[in-house]
Amino acid sequence: MPEDFFPVPQAWVEGAYMDRAKREADYARSIKDSDAYWLERTQRLDWITPPTRADESSFDEADFGIKWFADGVLNVSVNCVDRHLEERGDQTAIIWEPDSPDGQPRRYSYRQVHAEMCRFANVLKAAGAKKGDRITIYLPMIPEAAFALLACARIGAIHSVVFGGFSPDALCGRIQDCDSTIVVTADEGCRAGKKVALKANVDAALEDCPGVKSVIVVKATGSDIPMKPGRDLWLHEAAEKVAADCPAEPMQAEDPLFILYTSGSTGKPKGVLHTTGGYLLWASLTHELCFDYRPGDVYWCAADIGWVTGHSYIVYGPLANGATTLMYEGVPNHPTPARIWQIVDRHQVQTLFTAPTALRALMKEGDDHVKTTSRASLRLLGTVGEPINPEAWRWYHHVVGEDRCPIIDTWWQTETGGAMIAPMPGATDLKPGSATLPMPGVVPQIVDTEGKVLEGATEGNLVIARSWPGQMRTVWGDHDRFFQTYFTTFPGKYTTGDGARRDADGYYWITGRVDDVINVSGHRMGTAEVESALVLHESVAEAAVVGFPHDIKGQGIYAYVMLNNDDEASDELRKTLVNWVRREIGPIATPDVIQFAPGLPKTRSGKIMRRILRKIAEGEVSAQALGDTSTLADPSVVDNLVANRQGA
Ligand code: 6R9
């Protein structure tokens, strides 16, 4: 395979936090002298009681548990806000860019963020919130989303952010799973010029959530919405009635900070739990190393706060580092494909961090939209969420960054808290499509299906051999599921669910999920979730969902549906089922293709042969591609599936 190679640009050779030699030495020490290394790193945070212990984790069943810095005491909101007040109280902490280019951007200094956060925290307290309570946050990309996270952290409440694109049902399931007593939402969201009825979704969700006692509503669009007396209150009204200052709750390093639901290969989404000390250290350290943040830089992570990228790299990492972080309400290509670059110029952004799916969509619109803008402020470009195809990488590098900006391709997961394998701009030569090398303390390994560790240039399952500070601590309410999901496939190791290749230079190339998770536009979706939604429909007897390669989204959703006897396959029903899934889960789960099938390929023991369904969805229908079908209970179903394949 021919490989392009991009050495560290001259402008980055000097003055970066890390050059190649430093990165190598730093990594070596993080492995050899781990506890001392990490205790030193804790000095980047402000502790009420500094920790004296570092890693006390074990991946083994007998003494399983993840624990870091356990005797330390700190508060995340103090680290993200208060401690910056003296030195940079008047520096902009958050720049907010509204959905519409005609709207007015807003800027909040660290001092203003402090004031907003404190009042918000006092509103939560007045609504009855205490340390350890769960608070569900269902907000659009407005500054109040950042204030809400910080306000929870301030009082030690555990936030659970639910992406604003999820349906009332999905929201309800997540509220119930962690027994939230308070929901924070807005009247409406606004994306790509369209209103999103957030409060109405909350009202619908709460019909089945009797445990929720208060709903705090941010006035965002100002539309007229019904408020339920005794339950709902406007944030701006409640904020006037509370004190301006709010003391920060001292938290043990291992006290929970947040829950974030994510999809896996089986069952309902899991509540991934992150705790206080290790998570914040990881978010802050990786933000500094990957993005080489300098005081005064404007840094823009174009993710949504509803995903882990928004948590770690819009809010916690950058604010812990005293950065100016930009939050954008809208989508990159609305109202024009130049919108994202116009925002870069408008706010003189130095670092832009976005997803490959956005780049592919913009690339398709042609270079002219990029070239109408200057982008001279850009120094660094980042990507996250899915493998970046080398073509998109080169376009980002050449057309967007004019060959001047390193591309920081960060591989990580909700479970890992922050970047795990990624370049550092002054230290790492780049290869398009490779996330390159591990962060300090991260020990990636490639194992075969039996768990044998493969050395040198090789390909297989990506596992992580030891704990790191940002690792998730448990699945909310189901510690056994945490162990079963991540530590039993390859005992003694953390299973990522991703496949990877390692080349002769030791660079990692993520090849995608090896389990039944698909990655649609950088969003994780469990095939089982879409299947469960489909079979809830009265016409559907059985459903099997697989991913297929999609030019823009990376992967699309292909659903095979078996109908009940009397129901007739029709385009009408196809449309109904697509809308059904959107309503059950949310627009991100919209099936791209529905193929009606009289039967699904099953083994004699009744197991669906997904391998065959994947091949057909991919358009690989030769006998050779489909492999041995003789073990199927009824091999003829495959002929029918091939004959009726839907062009995707
Ligand atoms: C941060 C985030 C995690 C899954 C992960 C992998 C894919 C993320 C990637 C990448 C290749 C990258 N993924 N970053 N694949 N290169 N740079 O996206 O978390 O939503 O939990 O998704 O995304 O498959 O396992 P999450």
XYZ file of C-alpha atoms and ligand atoms in Angstrom:
674
model
C 0.000 0.000 0.000
C 1.581 3.334 -0.991
C 1.746 5.597 2.007
C 2.055 9.344 2.066
C 4.122 10.686 4.856
C 3.851 14.185 6.317
C 6.744 15.169 8.583
C 6.192 17.676 11.381
C 6.031 21.074 9.617
C 8.877 23.486 10.268
C 6.598 25.915 12.116
C 5.829 23.129 14.607
C 9.329 21.772 15.040
C 10.213 24.363 17.641
C 8.159 25.597 20.528
C 5.591 22.807 20.730
C 5.026 21.175 24.131
C 6.335 17.935 22.730
C 8.908 17.161 20.099
C 9.588 13.627 18.962
C 12.297 12.890 21.516
C 10.264 14.346 24.380
C 7.207 12.360 23.370
C 9.208 9.148 23.299
C 10.860 9.793 26.661
C 7.587 10.902 28.229
C 5.807 7.778 26.998
C 8.574 5.476 28.171
C 8.464 6.987 31.644
C 4.652 6.823 31.806
C 4.961 3.063 31.357
C 8.059 2.300 33.393
C 7.469 4.591 36.314
C 3.720 4.869 36.060
C 2.635 5.900 39.557
C 5.304 8.592 39.948
C 4.569 9.849 36.426
C 0.852 10.182 37.109
C 1.229 11.735 40.545
C 3.376 14.413 38.909
C 0.705 14.951 36.252
C -1.917 15.532 38.952
C -0.173 18.838 39.673
C -1.852 20.322 36.624
C -5.087 20.303 38.636
C -5.978 22.171 41.840
C -6.711 19.740 44.658
C -8.243 20.358 48.053
C -6.292 17.290 49.161
C -3.658 16.181 46.647
C -3.621 12.429 46.024
C -0.776 10.289 47.297
C -1.856 7.181 45.368
C -2.178 6.758 41.615
C -3.300 3.561 39.890
C -5.125 0.978 41.979
C -6.941 -0.728 39.122
C -7.237 -4.359 38.137
C -8.737 -5.940 35.015
C -8.777 -9.401 36.629
C -12.010 -10.945 37.817
C -10.757 -11.680 41.335
C -10.027 -8.067 42.274
C -11.674 -6.236 39.381
C -12.075 -2.463 39.628
C -10.811 0.811 38.200
C -9.480 3.352 40.677
C -7.141 6.335 40.338
C -5.941 9.006 42.774
C -8.423 7.646 45.314
C -7.332 9.712 48.334
C -7.426 13.014 46.408
C -10.179 15.592 46.900
C -11.102 18.278 44.354
C -13.963 19.962 42.534
C -14.159 19.934 38.747
C -15.939 23.301 38.423
C -13.256 25.016 40.500
C -10.626 23.575 38.184
C -12.527 24.680 35.098
C -13.516 28.151 36.284
C -12.577 29.539 39.711
C -8.879 28.870 39.511
C -8.598 30.958 36.330
C -10.309 34.028 37.754
C -7.267 35.695 39.190
C -5.075 35.380 36.129
C -7.614 35.521 33.321
C -10.998 36.434 34.772
C -11.734 38.773 31.878
C -10.485 36.462 29.146
C -13.223 34.929 26.992
C -13.934 31.398 28.128
C -16.834 30.605 25.800
C -17.690 32.069 22.422
C -21.132 31.109 21.231
C -22.006 31.220 17.559
C -25.736 30.951 16.812
C -27.343 28.747 14.169
C -28.089 31.655 11.866
C -25.228 33.740 10.443
C -27.469 36.769 11.020
C -27.722 36.039 14.727
C -25.582 37.706 17.359
C -22.586 35.726 18.711
C -22.110 35.860 22.483
C -18.949 35.880 24.548
C -18.596 34.896 28.193
C -15.481 35.696 30.191
C -14.334 33.280 32.889
C -15.842 35.684 35.412
C -19.200 35.610 33.633
C -19.125 31.821 33.355
C -18.484 31.725 37.091
C -21.544 33.883 37.770
C -23.803 31.889 35.403
C -22.608 28.577 36.814
C -23.113 29.621 40.439
C -26.661 30.848 39.903
C -27.493 27.735 37.904
C -26.069 25.554 40.691
C -28.193 27.389 43.249
C -31.287 26.892 41.079
C -30.549 23.159 41.020
C -30.148 23.168 44.793
C -33.390 25.077 45.248
C -35.059 22.392 43.132
C -33.797 19.852 45.652
C -30.602 18.615 43.988
C -27.979 17.141 46.284
C -24.573 15.558 45.863
C -24.929 12.234 44.035
C -28.377 12.980 42.530
C -28.748 12.400 38.791
C -29.755 15.304 36.596
C -30.702 14.712 32.970
C -29.708 17.470 30.568
C -31.551 17.675 27.244
C -30.417 20.921 25.689
C -29.462 22.378 22.336
C -25.977 23.752 21.713
C -26.381 26.919 23.737
C -24.039 28.299 26.417
C -26.460 27.144 29.116
C -25.483 23.570 28.212
C -21.932 24.266 29.392
C -23.230 26.153 32.459
C -25.495 23.198 33.303
C -22.615 20.712 33.246
C -20.475 22.965 35.415
C -23.367 23.660 37.792
C -23.863 19.932 38.363
C -20.137 19.461 38.930
C -20.193 22.351 41.395
C -22.718 20.726 43.711
C -21.593 17.138 43.094
C -24.706 16.125 41.174
C -24.158 13.572 38.391
C -25.180 14.830 34.969
C -26.538 12.631 32.236
C -26.665 14.528 28.958
C -29.057 13.170 26.352
C -28.432 14.330 22.787
C -31.196 16.704 21.634
C -31.834 14.504 18.571
C -33.121 11.601 20.654
C -36.840 10.849 20.770
C -39.061 11.123 23.863
C -38.896 7.319 24.227
C -35.118 7.266 24.152
C -35.036 10.178 26.612
C -37.502 8.452 28.917
C -35.421 5.240 28.968
C -32.309 7.186 29.924
C -34.110 9.153 32.662
C -35.532 5.950 34.120
C -32.280 4.015 33.954
C -30.456 6.436 36.245
C -33.506 7.639 38.237
C -33.062 11.318 37.477
C -35.144 13.596 39.632
C -34.478 16.781 37.665
C -34.455 17.463 33.922
C -32.870 20.546 32.367
C -34.148 21.473 28.924
C -34.996 24.434 26.678
C -38.217 25.625 25.114
C -36.836 24.681 21.707
C -33.596 24.064 19.915
C -32.629 25.547 16.591
C -30.565 23.666 14.020
C -30.171 24.411 10.331
C -33.019 26.907 10.554
C -35.421 24.329 11.971
C -36.957 24.332 15.419
C -36.611 21.230 17.600
C -39.427 20.826 20.131
C -37.308 19.897 23.134
C -39.729 20.845 25.896
C -42.582 19.035 24.126
C -40.342 15.944 23.921
C -39.623 16.215 27.644
C -43.347 16.508 28.404
C -43.973 13.332 26.391
C -41.058 11.476 27.987
C -42.130 12.414 31.523
C -45.494 10.695 31.157
C -43.574 7.544 32.076
C -41.077 9.089 34.486
C -42.887 9.768 37.757
C -39.557 10.187 39.568
C -38.894 13.551 37.937
C -39.931 16.328 40.313
C -38.667 19.422 38.483
C -37.997 20.550 34.960
C -35.785 23.590 34.547
C -36.387 25.293 31.223
C -33.987 27.609 29.421
C -35.630 30.252 27.261
C -33.786 29.735 23.976
C -36.068 30.534 21.040
C -38.760 32.300 23.083
C -41.633 30.337 21.548
C -44.763 29.933 23.569
C -44.699 26.559 25.334
C -46.863 25.059 28.063
C -45.370 24.988 31.569
C -46.666 22.552 34.154
C -47.263 24.375 37.450
C -45.385 22.909 40.376
C -43.032 20.984 38.109
C -41.630 23.339 35.460
C -39.708 26.521 36.064
C -37.902 28.990 33.861
C -34.198 29.167 34.535
C -34.041 32.955 34.126
C -36.833 33.484 36.658
C -35.471 30.998 39.178
C -31.955 32.438 38.845
C -33.170 35.822 40.086
C -34.360 34.308 43.341
C -31.138 32.579 44.366
C -27.797 33.735 45.759
C -25.069 34.809 43.348
C -22.393 32.653 44.893
C -22.370 28.923 45.369
C -19.670 27.100 47.320
C -18.110 24.160 45.511
C -18.700 20.681 46.932
C -15.449 18.878 47.823
C -15.427 15.618 45.851
C -13.386 12.461 46.233
C -11.440 11.737 43.061
C -13.575 8.620 42.581
C -16.931 10.346 43.143
C -19.028 10.199 39.952
C -18.974 13.194 37.612
C -21.275 12.074 34.836
C -23.157 9.300 33.086
C -23.311 9.214 29.305
C -25.356 6.593 27.487
C -23.745 4.814 24.589
C -24.665 1.955 22.286
C -23.120 -1.469 22.423
C -23.604 -4.660 20.477
C -26.327 -6.009 22.724
C -29.189 -4.755 24.821
C -30.131 -1.249 25.818
C -27.626 1.617 25.715
C -25.219 1.515 28.640
C -24.776 4.332 31.131
C -21.021 4.894 30.966
C -19.859 6.335 34.295
C -16.911 8.702 34.598
C -15.555 9.981 37.907
C -13.963 13.207 39.014
C -10.160 13.193 39.305
C -8.976 10.752 36.649
C -11.427 11.953 34.031
C -10.584 15.627 34.427
C -6.868 14.932 34.394
C -7.244 12.878 31.218
C -9.453 15.434 29.428
C -7.125 18.279 30.326
C -3.820 16.511 29.590
C -4.924 15.078 26.241
C -6.418 18.435 25.212
C -3.049 20.047 25.851
C -0.959 17.361 24.165
C -3.119 16.867 21.070
C -3.961 20.513 20.439
C -0.909 22.208 21.909
C -3.199 24.861 23.290
C -1.606 28.321 23.759
C -3.113 31.166 25.823
C -5.088 33.438 23.549
C -5.862 30.758 20.943
C -9.463 30.292 19.882
C -10.215 26.607 19.897
C -13.290 25.118 18.217
C -14.525 21.595 18.679
C -17.531 21.311 16.383
C -19.141 18.385 18.208
C -22.386 18.354 20.186
C -22.372 18.379 23.982
C -24.655 15.345 23.761
C -21.639 13.180 22.866
C -18.467 12.482 24.783
C -16.436 14.658 22.416
C -18.496 17.643 23.535
C -18.026 16.776 27.209
C -14.252 16.329 27.045
C -13.247 18.743 24.300
C -15.802 21.559 24.315
C -16.235 21.857 28.074
C -13.993 20.002 30.515
C -10.605 19.734 28.773
C -10.406 23.256 27.328
C -11.869 25.010 30.377
C -9.567 23.126 32.737
C -6.738 24.494 30.559
C -8.020 28.073 30.645
C -8.821 28.072 26.926
C -11.251 30.052 24.816
C -13.661 27.417 23.547
C -16.139 28.039 20.757
C -19.612 26.499 20.809
C -21.651 26.443 17.635
C -25.396 25.942 17.714
C -25.872 24.848 14.120
C -24.545 22.453 11.492
C -21.379 22.905 9.390
C -23.073 23.240 6.009
C -26.083 25.428 6.694
C -27.106 27.836 5.215
C -24.114 27.359 2.919
C -21.276 24.838 2.657
C -18.962 27.775 3.467
C -20.559 28.315 6.882
C -17.948 26.363 8.849
C -15.053 28.317 7.247
C -16.877 31.620 7.682
C -17.080 30.899 11.407
C -13.344 30.148 11.436
C -12.721 33.604 9.925
C -15.295 35.390 12.036
C -13.758 34.242 15.303
C -10.165 33.813 14.086
C -10.075 30.147 15.064
C -6.627 28.545 15.485
C -7.705 24.959 16.076
C -10.672 23.218 14.451
C -11.724 19.752 15.568
C -14.495 18.015 13.602
C -15.681 14.656 12.242
C -14.811 12.902 8.968
C -18.488 12.718 8.008
C -18.704 16.537 8.017
C -15.544 16.766 5.929
C -16.843 14.292 3.354
C -20.112 16.205 3.060
C -18.250 19.507 2.604
C -15.718 18.028 0.193
C -18.555 16.917 -2.059
C -19.705 20.535 -2.410
C -16.425 21.501 -4.066
C -13.413 23.598 -3.112
C -14.877 26.969 -4.082
C -16.860 27.236 -0.867
C -13.651 26.841 1.071
C -11.689 29.242 -1.071
C -14.132 32.119 -0.576
C -12.774 32.280 2.979
C -9.344 33.144 4.360
C -8.714 30.510 7.090
C -5.372 32.220 7.704
C -5.862 31.922 11.485
C -5.859 28.088 11.382
C -2.810 26.342 12.823
C -4.149 22.912 13.642
C -6.936 20.615 12.433
C -8.394 17.640 14.250
C -10.759 14.763 13.539
C -12.633 12.250 15.662
C -15.492 9.792 15.624
C -14.688 7.329 12.863
C -11.839 6.306 10.617
C -10.940 9.138 8.253
C -10.472 7.981 4.680
C -7.156 9.190 3.220
C -8.990 11.168 0.514
C -10.851 13.270 3.096
C -7.658 13.578 5.136
C -5.743 14.979 2.130
C -8.542 17.386 1.296
C -8.627 18.651 4.871
C -4.865 19.046 4.874
C -4.402 20.557 1.430
C -7.573 22.531 0.665
C -8.681 23.564 4.160
C -5.300 23.882 5.870
C -3.290 24.847 2.785
C -0.644 22.260 3.706
C 0.240 24.199 6.823
C -1.784 22.552 9.598
C -1.083 19.125 11.071
C -4.136 16.824 11.151
C -4.726 15.428 14.620
C -6.714 12.213 14.119
C -7.770 11.209 17.624
C -8.948 7.657 18.258
C -10.927 7.122 21.433
C -14.368 6.213 22.802
C -17.035 7.302 25.274
C -15.542 4.648 27.530
C -12.007 6.058 27.381
C -12.885 9.628 28.448
C -10.404 11.241 26.062
C -7.945 10.628 23.235
C -6.014 7.334 23.430
C -4.147 7.113 20.136
C -3.365 10.409 18.434
C -0.590 12.562 17.026
C 0.943 15.509 18.868
C 1.556 18.323 16.404
C 5.218 19.006 17.215
C 6.174 15.394 17.754
C 4.452 13.089 15.324
C 4.980 12.626 11.599
C 1.619 11.969 9.997
C 0.203 9.347 7.661
C -3.287 10.019 6.254
C -5.759 7.635 7.853
C -3.612 6.655 10.826
C -4.337 7.820 14.378
C -0.581 7.196 14.885
C 0.704 6.488 18.424
C -0.560 5.965 21.974
C -0.930 8.748 24.535
C 1.080 8.554 27.783
C 0.185 5.497 29.834
C -1.840 3.865 27.063
C -0.739 0.336 26.188
C -2.538 -0.759 23.038
C -2.153 -4.329 21.839
C -3.403 -6.222 18.841
C -4.684 -9.706 19.602
C -6.063 -12.497 17.426
C -9.469 -14.082 18.041
C -7.924 -16.418 20.633
C -6.446 -13.464 22.492
C -2.864 -14.161 21.479
C -0.853 -10.920 21.453
C 0.479 -10.234 17.940
C 3.797 -8.454 17.629
C 5.197 -6.132 14.972
C 3.312 -5.156 11.845
C -0.003 -6.963 12.125
C -3.785 -6.703 12.184
C -6.458 -7.883 14.608
C -8.532 -6.815 17.613
C -7.499 -3.678 19.440
C -7.276 -4.056 23.222
C -5.746 -1.903 25.954
C -3.550 -3.819 28.363
C -3.690 -1.610 31.447
C -5.820 1.112 32.997
C -5.432 4.849 32.333
C -6.868 7.729 34.398
C -9.745 8.561 32.009
C -11.139 5.045 31.848
C -14.861 4.560 32.575
C -15.458 3.113 36.027
C -18.660 1.150 35.600
C -21.941 0.805 33.750
C -24.463 2.718 35.818
C -26.439 0.257 37.937
C -24.804 -2.829 36.424
C -21.194 -3.354 37.419
C -21.307 -6.939 36.224
C -22.295 -5.791 32.741
C -19.226 -3.537 32.751
C -16.980 -6.495 33.476
C -18.778 -8.854 31.073
C -18.826 -6.364 28.194
C -15.242 -5.192 28.266
C -13.070 -7.659 30.160
C -14.178 -11.205 29.323
C -13.592 -11.475 25.554
C -9.843 -11.179 26.134
C -9.417 -11.763 29.891
C -7.188 -9.276 31.689
C -7.541 -6.657 28.914
C -9.937 -3.894 28.002
C -11.695 -4.832 24.746
C -12.327 -1.793 22.569
C -14.632 -3.436 20.024
C -12.484 -1.960 17.262
C -10.185 -3.668 14.808
C -6.780 -2.190 14.041
C -3.664 -2.627 11.993
C -0.187 -1.710 13.203
C 2.451 -0.897 10.597
C 6.211 -1.327 10.656
C 6.629 2.117 12.289
C 4.316 1.106 15.126
C 1.527 3.378 13.831
C -2.058 2.307 14.492
C -4.731 2.295 11.794
C -8.244 1.774 13.144
C -10.203 -0.414 10.742
C -13.648 -0.013 12.351
C -15.882 -1.931 14.723
C -15.580 -5.671 14.954
C -18.855 -6.044 16.873
C -22.487 -5.279 16.050
C -22.077 -1.566 16.477
C -22.305 0.648 13.422
C -20.903 4.124 13.097
C -23.315 6.413 11.283
C -21.929 9.894 10.693
C -19.646 9.399 13.670
C -22.549 8.361 15.920
C -22.555 4.946 17.494
C -25.641 2.880 16.930
C -26.230 -0.661 18.126
C -27.836 -2.818 15.436
C -29.815 -4.479 18.244
C -31.392 -1.133 19.164
C -32.680 -0.539 15.650
C -33.926 -4.131 15.478
C -35.816 -3.769 18.765
C -37.437 -0.584 17.476
C -38.519 -2.297 14.236
C -40.058 -5.353 15.882
C -42.162 -3.089 18.101
C -44.161 -2.285 14.963
C -47.220 -4.510 14.589
C -46.410 -5.515 11.009
C -42.879 -6.675 11.754
C -42.204 -10.274 12.748
C -38.434 -10.145 12.726
C -35.669 -7.737 11.753
C -31.920 -7.854 11.235
C -29.857 -4.705 10.844
C -26.326 -4.338 9.481
C -24.075 -1.509 8.347
C -22.940 -0.880 4.775
C -20.347 1.544 3.395
C -21.825 4.998 2.784
C -19.983 7.795 0.949
C -20.840 10.574 3.382
C -21.982 8.908 6.581
C -19.180 6.354 6.687
C -21.737 3.649 7.345
C -25.433 3.502 6.534
C -28.170 1.425 8.183
C -29.503 -1.540 6.165
C -32.511 -3.311 7.661
C -33.863 -6.688 6.603
C -37.474 -6.971 7.699
C -39.684 -10.037 7.869
C -43.350 -9.137 7.959
C -46.167 -10.864 9.748
C -48.111 -13.240 7.492
C -50.947 -10.967 6.489
C -48.977 -7.799 6.000
C -48.037 -6.786 2.530
C -44.698 -5.330 1.572
C -45.143 -1.900 0.012
C -43.264 1.359 -0.368
C -45.868 2.853 1.906
C -44.998 0.410 4.681
C -41.315 1.033 4.057
C -41.864 4.746 4.691
C -43.951 3.996 7.751
C -41.191 1.838 9.217
C -38.517 4.454 8.557
C -40.598 7.056 10.396
C -41.348 4.563 13.121
C -37.658 4.076 13.888
C -37.071 7.841 13.801
C -39.825 8.234 16.340
C -38.700 5.361 18.545
C -35.021 6.316 18.723
C -34.387 9.563 16.863
C -33.344 10.766 13.412
C -29.781 9.449 13.827
C -31.180 5.906 13.651
C -33.043 6.457 10.361
C -32.645 3.303 8.225
C -31.182 4.106 4.807
C -32.484 0.893 3.282
C -35.284 -1.469 4.193
C -35.428 -4.784 2.378
C -38.461 -6.969 2.958
C -37.484 -10.595 3.241
C -39.578 -13.768 3.506
C -36.842 -15.293 5.669
C -33.492 -14.521 7.263
C -30.402 -16.707 6.925
C -30.160 -18.691 10.150
C -28.018 -21.507 11.383
C -29.801 -24.681 12.448
C -29.527 -23.460 16.017
C -31.447 -20.319 15.035
C -28.628 -17.785 15.008
C -28.867 -15.100 12.311
C -25.808 -15.202 10.031
C -24.991 -11.529 9.987
C -21.854 -12.085 7.978
C -24.039 -13.010 4.988
C -26.412 -10.082 5.537
C -23.463 -7.700 5.654
C -22.067 -9.031 2.387
C -25.401 -8.639 0.620
C -25.838 -5.107 1.973
C -22.354 -4.279 0.733
C -23.333 -5.555 -2.711
C -20.989 -8.517 -2.536
C -23.268 -11.242 -3.759
C -20.992 -13.698 -5.553
C -21.009 -17.248 -4.216
C -17.394 -16.720 -3.287
C -18.138 -13.580 -1.266
C -21.076 -15.173 0.518
C -19.030 -18.211 1.492
C -20.413 -21.481 2.715
C -24.184 -21.313 3.090
C -24.722 -25.054 3.409
C -24.854 -24.882 7.202
C -27.961 -22.697 7.021
C -31.296 -24.109 8.061
C -32.679 -23.037 4.671
C -29.986 -22.053 2.140
C -32.589 -20.862 -0.395
C -33.367 -17.719 1.641
C -30.023 -16.347 0.515
C -31.041 -16.512 -3.167
C -34.143 -14.548 -2.368
C -32.187 -11.918 -0.431
C -29.690 -11.529 -3.274
C -32.435 -11.276 -5.911
C -34.271 -8.572 -3.957
C -31.305 -6.584 -2.762
C -32.096 -2.881 -2.516
C -29.672 -0.563 -4.301
C -28.103 1.485 -1.532
C -14.920 9.766 20.622
C -16.007 8.938 20.052
C -16.289 5.387 19.574
C -16.026 4.608 18.304
C -14.725 3.851 18.354
C -14.362 3.784 16.882
C -14.852 5.109 16.337
C -13.709 7.228 17.094
C -12.026 7.329 15.715
C -12.745 6.152 15.452
C -11.256 5.586 13.790
C -10.853 7.606 14.899
N -13.792 6.133 16.318
N -12.645 7.969 16.731
N -12.356 5.286 14.488
N -10.523 6.702 13.957
N -10.133 8.718 15.055
O -16.273 8.990 18.867
O -16.663 8.125 20.939
O -19.065 7.905 20.149
O -18.065 6.347 21.866
O -17.417 6.218 19.442
O -15.894 5.517 17.214
O -15.056 2.739 16.263
O -14.895 2.593 18.954
P -17.886 7.161 20.639
